[in-house]
Coordinates of C-alpha atoms and ligand atoms in Angstrom, one line a residue:
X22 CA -26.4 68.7 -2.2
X23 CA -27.8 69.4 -5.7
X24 CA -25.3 69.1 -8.4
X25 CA -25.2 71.7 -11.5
X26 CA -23.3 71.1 -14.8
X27 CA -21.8 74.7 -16.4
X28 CA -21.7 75.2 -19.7
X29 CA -19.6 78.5 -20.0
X30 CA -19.6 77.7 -24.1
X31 CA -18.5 80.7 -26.4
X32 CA -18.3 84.5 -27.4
X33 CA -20.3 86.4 -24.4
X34 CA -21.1 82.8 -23.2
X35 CA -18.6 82.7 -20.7
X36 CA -18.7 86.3 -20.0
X37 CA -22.5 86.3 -18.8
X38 CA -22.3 83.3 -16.8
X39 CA -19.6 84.6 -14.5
X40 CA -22.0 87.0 -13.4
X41 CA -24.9 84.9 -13.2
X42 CA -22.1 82.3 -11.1
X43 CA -21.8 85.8 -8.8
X44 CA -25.6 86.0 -8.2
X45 CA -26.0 82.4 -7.3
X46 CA -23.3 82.4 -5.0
X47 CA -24.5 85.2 -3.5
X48 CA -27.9 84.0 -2.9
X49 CA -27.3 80.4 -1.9
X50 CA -25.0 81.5 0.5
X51 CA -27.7 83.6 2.5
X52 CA -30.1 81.3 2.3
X53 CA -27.8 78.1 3.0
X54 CA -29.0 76.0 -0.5
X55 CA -26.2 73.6 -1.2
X56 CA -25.3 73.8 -4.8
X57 CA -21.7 72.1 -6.1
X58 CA -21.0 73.6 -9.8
X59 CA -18.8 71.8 -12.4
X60 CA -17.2 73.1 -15.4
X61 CA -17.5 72.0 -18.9
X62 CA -15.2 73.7 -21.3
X63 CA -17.9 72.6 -24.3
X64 CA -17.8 75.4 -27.4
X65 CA -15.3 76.4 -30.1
X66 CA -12.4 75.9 -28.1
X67 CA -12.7 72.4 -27.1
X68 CA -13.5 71.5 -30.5
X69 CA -10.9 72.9 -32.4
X70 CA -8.3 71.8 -29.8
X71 CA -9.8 68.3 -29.7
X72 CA -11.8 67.8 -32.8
X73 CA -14.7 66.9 -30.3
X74 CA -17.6 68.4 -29.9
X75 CA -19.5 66.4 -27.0
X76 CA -18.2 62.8 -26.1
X77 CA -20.3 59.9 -25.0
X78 CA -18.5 60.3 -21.6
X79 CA -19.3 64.4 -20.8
X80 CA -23.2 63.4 -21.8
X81 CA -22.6 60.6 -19.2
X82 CA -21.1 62.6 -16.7
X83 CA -23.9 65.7 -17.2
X84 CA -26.4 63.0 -16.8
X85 CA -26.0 62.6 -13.0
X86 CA -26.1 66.5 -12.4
X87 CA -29.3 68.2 -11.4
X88 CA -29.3 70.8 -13.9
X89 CA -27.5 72.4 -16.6
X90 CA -26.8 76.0 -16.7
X91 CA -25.8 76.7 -20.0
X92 CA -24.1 80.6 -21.3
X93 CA -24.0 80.6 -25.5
X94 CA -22.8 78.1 -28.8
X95 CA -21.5 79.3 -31.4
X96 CA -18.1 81.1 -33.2
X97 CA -17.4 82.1 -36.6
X98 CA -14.1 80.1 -36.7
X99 CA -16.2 77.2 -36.8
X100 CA -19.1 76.3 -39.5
X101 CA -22.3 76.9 -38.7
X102 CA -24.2 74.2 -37.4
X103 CA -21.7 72.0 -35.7
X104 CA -21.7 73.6 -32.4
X105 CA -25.1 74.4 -32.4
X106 CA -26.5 71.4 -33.3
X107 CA -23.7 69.0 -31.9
X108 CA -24.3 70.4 -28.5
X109 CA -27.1 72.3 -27.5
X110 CA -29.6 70.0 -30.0
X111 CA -27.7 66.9 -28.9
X112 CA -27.9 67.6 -25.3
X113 CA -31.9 68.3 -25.3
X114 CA -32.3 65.7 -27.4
X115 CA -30.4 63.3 -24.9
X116 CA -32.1 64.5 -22.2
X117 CA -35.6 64.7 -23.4
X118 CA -35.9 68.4 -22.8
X119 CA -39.5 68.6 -24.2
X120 CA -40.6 71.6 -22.5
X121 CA -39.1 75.1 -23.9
X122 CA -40.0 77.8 -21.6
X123 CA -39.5 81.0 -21.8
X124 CA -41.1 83.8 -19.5
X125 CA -41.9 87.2 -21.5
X126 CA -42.2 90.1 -18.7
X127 CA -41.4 93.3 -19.8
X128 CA -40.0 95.1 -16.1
X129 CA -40.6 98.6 -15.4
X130 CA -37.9 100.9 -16.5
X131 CA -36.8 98.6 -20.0
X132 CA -37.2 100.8 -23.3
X133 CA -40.0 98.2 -25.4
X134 CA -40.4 98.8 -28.8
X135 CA -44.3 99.3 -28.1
X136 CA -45.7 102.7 -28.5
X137 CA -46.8 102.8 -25.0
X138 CA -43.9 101.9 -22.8
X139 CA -46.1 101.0 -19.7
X140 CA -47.3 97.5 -20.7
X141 CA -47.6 95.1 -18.0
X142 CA -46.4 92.2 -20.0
X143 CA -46.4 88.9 -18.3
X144 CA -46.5 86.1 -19.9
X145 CA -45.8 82.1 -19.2
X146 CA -44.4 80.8 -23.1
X147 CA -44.7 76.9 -22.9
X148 CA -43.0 75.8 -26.2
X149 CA -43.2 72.1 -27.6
X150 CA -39.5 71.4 -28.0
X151 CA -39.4 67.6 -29.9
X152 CA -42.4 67.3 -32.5
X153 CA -44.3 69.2 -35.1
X154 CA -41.9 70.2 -38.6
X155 CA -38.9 70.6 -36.9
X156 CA -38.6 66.5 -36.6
X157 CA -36.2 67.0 -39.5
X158 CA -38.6 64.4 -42.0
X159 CA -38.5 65.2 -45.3
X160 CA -36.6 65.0 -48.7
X161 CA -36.3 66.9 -52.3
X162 CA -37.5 64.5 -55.7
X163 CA -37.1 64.6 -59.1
X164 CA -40.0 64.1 -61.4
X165 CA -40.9 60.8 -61.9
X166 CA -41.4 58.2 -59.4
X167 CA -39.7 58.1 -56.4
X168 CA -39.6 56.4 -52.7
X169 CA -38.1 57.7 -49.8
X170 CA -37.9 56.0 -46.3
X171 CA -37.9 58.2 -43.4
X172 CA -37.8 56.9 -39.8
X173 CA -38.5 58.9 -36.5
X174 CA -37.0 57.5 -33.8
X175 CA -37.8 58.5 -30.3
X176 CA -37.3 57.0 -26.8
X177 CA -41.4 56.6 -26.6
X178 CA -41.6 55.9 -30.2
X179 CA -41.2 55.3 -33.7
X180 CA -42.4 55.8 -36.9
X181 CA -41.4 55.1 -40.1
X182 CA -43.0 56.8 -43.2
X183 CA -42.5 55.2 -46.8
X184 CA -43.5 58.2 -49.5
X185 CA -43.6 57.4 -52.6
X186 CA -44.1 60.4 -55.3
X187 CA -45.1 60.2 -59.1
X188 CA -43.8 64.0 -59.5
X189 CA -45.3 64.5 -63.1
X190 CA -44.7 68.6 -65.2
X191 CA -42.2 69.9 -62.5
X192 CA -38.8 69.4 -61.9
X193 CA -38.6 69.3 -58.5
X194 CA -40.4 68.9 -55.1
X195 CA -39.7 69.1 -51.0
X196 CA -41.7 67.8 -48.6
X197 CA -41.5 68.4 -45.0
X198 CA -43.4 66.4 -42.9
X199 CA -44.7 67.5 -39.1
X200 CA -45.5 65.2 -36.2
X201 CA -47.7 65.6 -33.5
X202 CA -48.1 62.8 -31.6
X203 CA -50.7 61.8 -28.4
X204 CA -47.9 61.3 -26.5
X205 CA -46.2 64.8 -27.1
X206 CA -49.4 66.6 -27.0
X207 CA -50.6 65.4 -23.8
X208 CA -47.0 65.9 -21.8
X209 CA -46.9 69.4 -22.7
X210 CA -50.0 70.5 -22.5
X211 CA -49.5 68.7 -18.9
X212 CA -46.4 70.6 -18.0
X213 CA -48.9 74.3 -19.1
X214 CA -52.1 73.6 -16.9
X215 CA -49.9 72.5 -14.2
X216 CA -47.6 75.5 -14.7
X217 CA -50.9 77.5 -14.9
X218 CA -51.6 76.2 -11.3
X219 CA -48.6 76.7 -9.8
X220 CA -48.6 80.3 -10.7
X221 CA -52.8 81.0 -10.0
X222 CA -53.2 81.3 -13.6
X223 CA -57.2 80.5 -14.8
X224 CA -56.7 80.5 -18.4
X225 CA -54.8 78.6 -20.7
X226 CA -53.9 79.9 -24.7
X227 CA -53.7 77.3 -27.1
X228 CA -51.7 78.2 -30.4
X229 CA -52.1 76.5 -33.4
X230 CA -53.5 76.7 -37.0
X231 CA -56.2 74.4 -37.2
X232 CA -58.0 75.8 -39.3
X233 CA -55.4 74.9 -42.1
X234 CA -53.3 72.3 -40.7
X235 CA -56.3 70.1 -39.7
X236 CA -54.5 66.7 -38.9
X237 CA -52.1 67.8 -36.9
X238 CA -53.3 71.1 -34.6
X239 CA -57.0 68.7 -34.6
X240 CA -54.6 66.2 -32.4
X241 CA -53.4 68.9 -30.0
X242 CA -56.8 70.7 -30.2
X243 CA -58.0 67.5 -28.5
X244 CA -55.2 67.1 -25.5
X245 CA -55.6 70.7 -24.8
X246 CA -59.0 70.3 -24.1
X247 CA -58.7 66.7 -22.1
X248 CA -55.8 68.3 -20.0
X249 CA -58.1 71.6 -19.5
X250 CA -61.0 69.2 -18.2
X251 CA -58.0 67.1 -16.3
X252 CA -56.9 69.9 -14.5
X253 CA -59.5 71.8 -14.2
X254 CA -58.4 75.2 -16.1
X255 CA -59.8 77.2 -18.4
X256 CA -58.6 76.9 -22.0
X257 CA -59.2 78.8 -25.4
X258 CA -57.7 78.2 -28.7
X259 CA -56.2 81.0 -30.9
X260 CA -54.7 81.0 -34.3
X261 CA -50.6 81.7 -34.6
X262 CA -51.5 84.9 -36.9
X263 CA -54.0 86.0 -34.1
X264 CA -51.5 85.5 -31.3
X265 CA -49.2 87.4 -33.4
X266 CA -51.1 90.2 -33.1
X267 CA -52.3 90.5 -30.0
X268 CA -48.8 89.9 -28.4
X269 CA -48.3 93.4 -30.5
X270 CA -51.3 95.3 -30.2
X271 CA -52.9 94.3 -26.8
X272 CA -50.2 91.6 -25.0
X273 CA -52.0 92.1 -21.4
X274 CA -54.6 89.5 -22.2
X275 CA -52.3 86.3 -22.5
X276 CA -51.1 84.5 -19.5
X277 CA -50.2 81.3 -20.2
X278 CA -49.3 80.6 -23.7
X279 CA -48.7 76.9 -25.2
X280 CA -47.4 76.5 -28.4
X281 CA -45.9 73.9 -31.0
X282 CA -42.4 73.7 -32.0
X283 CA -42.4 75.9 -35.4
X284 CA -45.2 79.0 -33.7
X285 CA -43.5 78.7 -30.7
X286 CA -39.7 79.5 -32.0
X287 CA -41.1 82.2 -34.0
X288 CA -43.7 83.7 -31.4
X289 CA -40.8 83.5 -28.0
X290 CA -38.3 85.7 -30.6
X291 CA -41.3 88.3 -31.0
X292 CA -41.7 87.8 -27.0
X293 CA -38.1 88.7 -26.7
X294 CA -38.4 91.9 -28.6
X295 CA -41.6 93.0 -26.8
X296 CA -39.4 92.5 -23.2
X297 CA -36.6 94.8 -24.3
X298 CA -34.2 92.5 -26.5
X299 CA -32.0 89.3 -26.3
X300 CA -29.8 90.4 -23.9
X301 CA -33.1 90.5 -20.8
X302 CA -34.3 86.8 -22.0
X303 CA -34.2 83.9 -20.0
X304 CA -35.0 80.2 -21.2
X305 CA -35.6 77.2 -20.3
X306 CA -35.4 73.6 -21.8
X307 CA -36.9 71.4 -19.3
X308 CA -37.7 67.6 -18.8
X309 CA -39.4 67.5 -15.0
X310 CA -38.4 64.1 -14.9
X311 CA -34.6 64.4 -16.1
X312 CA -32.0 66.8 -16.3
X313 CA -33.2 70.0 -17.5
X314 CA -31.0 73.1 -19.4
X315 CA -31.2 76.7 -18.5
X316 CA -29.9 79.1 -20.7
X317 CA -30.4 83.3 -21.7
X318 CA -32.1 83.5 -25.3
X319 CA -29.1 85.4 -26.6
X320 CA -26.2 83.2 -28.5
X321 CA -22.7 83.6 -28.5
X322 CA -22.5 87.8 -29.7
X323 CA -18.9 87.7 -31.0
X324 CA -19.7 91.0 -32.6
X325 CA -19.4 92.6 -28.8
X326 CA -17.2 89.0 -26.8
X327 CA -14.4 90.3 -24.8
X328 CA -15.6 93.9 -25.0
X329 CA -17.8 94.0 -21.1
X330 CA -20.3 95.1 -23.0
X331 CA -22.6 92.0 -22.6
X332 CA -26.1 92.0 -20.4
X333 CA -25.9 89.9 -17.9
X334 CA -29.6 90.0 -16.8
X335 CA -30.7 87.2 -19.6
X336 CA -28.1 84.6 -17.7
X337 CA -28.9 85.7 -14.3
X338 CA -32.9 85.2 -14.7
X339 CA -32.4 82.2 -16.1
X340 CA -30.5 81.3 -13.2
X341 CA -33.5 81.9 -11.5
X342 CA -35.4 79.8 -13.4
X343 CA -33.2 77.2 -12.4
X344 CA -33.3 77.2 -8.9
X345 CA -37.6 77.5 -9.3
X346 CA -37.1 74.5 -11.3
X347 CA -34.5 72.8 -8.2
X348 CA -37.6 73.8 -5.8
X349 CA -35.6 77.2 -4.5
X350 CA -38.7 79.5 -5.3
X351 CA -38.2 82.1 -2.7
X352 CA -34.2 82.2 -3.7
X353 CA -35.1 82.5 -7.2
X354 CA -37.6 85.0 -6.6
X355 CA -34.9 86.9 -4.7
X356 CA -33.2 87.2 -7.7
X357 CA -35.6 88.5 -10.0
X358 CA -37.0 90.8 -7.4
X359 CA -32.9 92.8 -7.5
X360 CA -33.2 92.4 -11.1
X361 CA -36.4 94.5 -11.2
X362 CA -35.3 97.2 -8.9
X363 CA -31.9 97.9 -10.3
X364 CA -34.3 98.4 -13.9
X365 CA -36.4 100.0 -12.8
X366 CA -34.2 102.8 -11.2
X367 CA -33.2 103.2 -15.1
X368 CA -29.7 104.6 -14.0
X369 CA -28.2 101.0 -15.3
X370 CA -28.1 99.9 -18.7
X371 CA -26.1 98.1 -20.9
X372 CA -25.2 99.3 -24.5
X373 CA -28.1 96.8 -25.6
X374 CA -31.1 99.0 -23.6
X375 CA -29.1 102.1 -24.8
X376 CA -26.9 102.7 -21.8
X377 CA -22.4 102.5 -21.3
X378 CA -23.0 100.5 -18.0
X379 CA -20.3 97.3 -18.4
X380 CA -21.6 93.6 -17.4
X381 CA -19.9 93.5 -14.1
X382 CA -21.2 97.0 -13.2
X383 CA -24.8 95.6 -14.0
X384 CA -24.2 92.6 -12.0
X385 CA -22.5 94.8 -8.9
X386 CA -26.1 96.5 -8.6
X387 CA -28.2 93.2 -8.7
X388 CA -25.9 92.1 -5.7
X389 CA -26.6 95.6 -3.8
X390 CA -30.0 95.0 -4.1
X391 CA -30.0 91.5 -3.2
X392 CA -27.6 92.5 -0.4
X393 CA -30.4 94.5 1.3
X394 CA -33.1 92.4 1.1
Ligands
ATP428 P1 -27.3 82.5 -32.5 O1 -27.4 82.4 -34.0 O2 -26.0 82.1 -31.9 O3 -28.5 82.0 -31.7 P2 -28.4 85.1 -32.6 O4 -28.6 85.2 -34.1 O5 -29.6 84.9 -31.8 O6 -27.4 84.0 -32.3 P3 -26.9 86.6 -30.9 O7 -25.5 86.3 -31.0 O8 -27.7 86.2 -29.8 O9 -27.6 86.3 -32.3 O10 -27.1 88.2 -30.9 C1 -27.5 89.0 -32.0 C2 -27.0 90.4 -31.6 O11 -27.7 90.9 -30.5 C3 -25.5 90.3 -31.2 O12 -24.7 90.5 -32.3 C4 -25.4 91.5 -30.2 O13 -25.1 92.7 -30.8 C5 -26.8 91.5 -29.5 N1 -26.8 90.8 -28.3 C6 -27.1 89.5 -28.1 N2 -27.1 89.2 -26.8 C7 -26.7 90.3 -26.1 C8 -26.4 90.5 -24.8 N3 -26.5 89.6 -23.8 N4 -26.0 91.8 -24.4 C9 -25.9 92.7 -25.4 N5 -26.1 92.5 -26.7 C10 -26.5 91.3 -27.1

């Protein structure tokens, strides 16, 4: 019996992951996979009613599930920032969740906002999820002469960085410091070639800008190519701008792309736009060795919560994802198989892909599919 945490959370959160409950039940009842689900009422509500917004004890009790399926944070009753950060950063911080993966495949039958409809976009986005400048190390000085102490603290590691700055004929200055480390490097770029293999994929893309920010993209530069030669796939290196514009003009030729933190938010957003909007994304925030968090791309929508207006294919393929990740391949392709035919028959659509068809209505047709296979 594997054991999955649910995080319902806020706005359309709750909404989407109903349906994406429906399809798992559905599925793991035909093909006998024992999965228990347990609620967590994390989000807005919990924390205005409680003042709370993750105890020590919920992170305990999450920590012997299997996974974590995860809808949205976020509500504009409460401040920016505490939901978000106090839960979803806290929780793949806690768990390690170095891995950010996010498929881009643009199905037949979504509208794409490229020229020519008919791409056959499929890509594997690996994202570094811990290092590189979103370690949160840095400060704003004065003129004069200043020393800050900064510390990074990780469960591999630590590093403490003393700066000091003699600011001289300006005001004021921020620094932001990045962090790539050996360590970081090599476990992602692990977790790609291996994901490369699993999937017959023969070449790796490396993003980066090396060309600028020497120190750092030299150091993953290096455990790309030691993990290429490890695992015995292919590898090239492009530049961020580049990859930017190929994912636009010609996004056929990338396969497997493996990116740090900062490229890699920006790039999987563009991803998400080139496979039809928020609402079709799925994600993952993965630690093979610990719990890991699946999740749709989309956050909480309160613009359109409450209103059965919500996609519910961004939750449901992430579902997927999930029970991949639990070693239910041929469930999870199942999944994403009913997904495909019910867009490509273009008759469904939510408001989001330009269509009146209600999230339980889109849902109902992934079921009929998957009720014929
Ligand atoms: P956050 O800041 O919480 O990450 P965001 O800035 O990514 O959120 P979202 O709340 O995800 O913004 O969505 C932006 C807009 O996209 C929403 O207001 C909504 O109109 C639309 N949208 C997002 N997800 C969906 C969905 N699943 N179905 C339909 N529309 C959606």
């Amino acid at each position: 019996m594997q054991k999955v945490g649910v995080i319902p959370g806020d706005g359309i959160g709750p909404e989407v992951i109903k349906e994406a409950r429906r399809v798992l039940d559905s599925v793991t009842e035909s093909k006998s996979i024992a999965l228990e689900f347990e609620e967590f009422p994390l989000g807005a509500g919990h924390y205005l009613k409680t003042g709370e917004v993750l105890a020590e004890e919920t992170l305990q009790r999450l920590s012997r599930k299997d996974a974590i399926l995860l809808g949205a944070m976020g509500d504009p009753r409460v401040k920016p920032g505490i939901l978000e950060k106090g839960v979803l950063l806290r929780l793949r911080f806690h768990f390690d969740q170095y891995v950010n993966l996010r498929p881009v495949k643009l199905y037949e039958g979504v509208p794409s906002p490229l020229a020519d409809n008919h791409r056959k976009i499929d890509i594997q986005f690996v994202r570094e999820n811990t290092e590189d400048f979103y370690v949160g190390l840095g400060a704003r000085v004065k003129s004069g002469i200043s020393n800050t102490s900064l510390s990074l603290i990780r469960r591999a590691y630590e590093a403490k960085f003393d700066v000091g700055v003699d600011l001289k004929d300006e005001q004021e200055l921020a620094f932001q410091i990045g962090v790539i480390t050996k360590h970081g490097a090599k476990r992602i770029m692990d977790f790609a070639f291996q994901l490369a293999k699993k999937n017959g994929i023969d070449l790796v893309t490396s993003v980066d800008k090396a060309n600028v920010l020497t120190e750092m993209y030299g150091l993953w530069r290096e455990a790309c190519e030691e993990a290429s030669a490890r695992h015995g796939i292919a590898k090239e290196f492009q530049y961020v701008d580049a990859v930017a514009l190929h994912m636009v003009r010609d996004p056929e030729r990338f396969k497997l792309l493996v990116a740090p933190n900062l490229f890699g938010d920006i790039l999987t957003d563009l991803g998400a736009a080139l496979q039809g909007g928020l609402g079709l994304a799925p994600s993952a925030n993965i630690n093979p060795s610990g719990v890991s968090m699946f999740e749709p791309v989309h956050g909480s929508a309160p613009d359109i919560a409450g209103k059965g207006m919500a996609n519910p294919v961004g939750a449901i393929l992430s579902s997927a994802l999930m029970l991949d990740t639990l070693g239910h391949k041929a469930a999870a392709d199942e999944i994403e198989s009913a997904v495909k035919e019910v867009l490509r028959s273009g008759k469904h659509r939510t408001a989001d892909m330009g269509g009146k068809t209600s999230t339980s209505k889109m849902t109902d047709e992934i079921l009929k599919h998957l009720a014929h296979r």
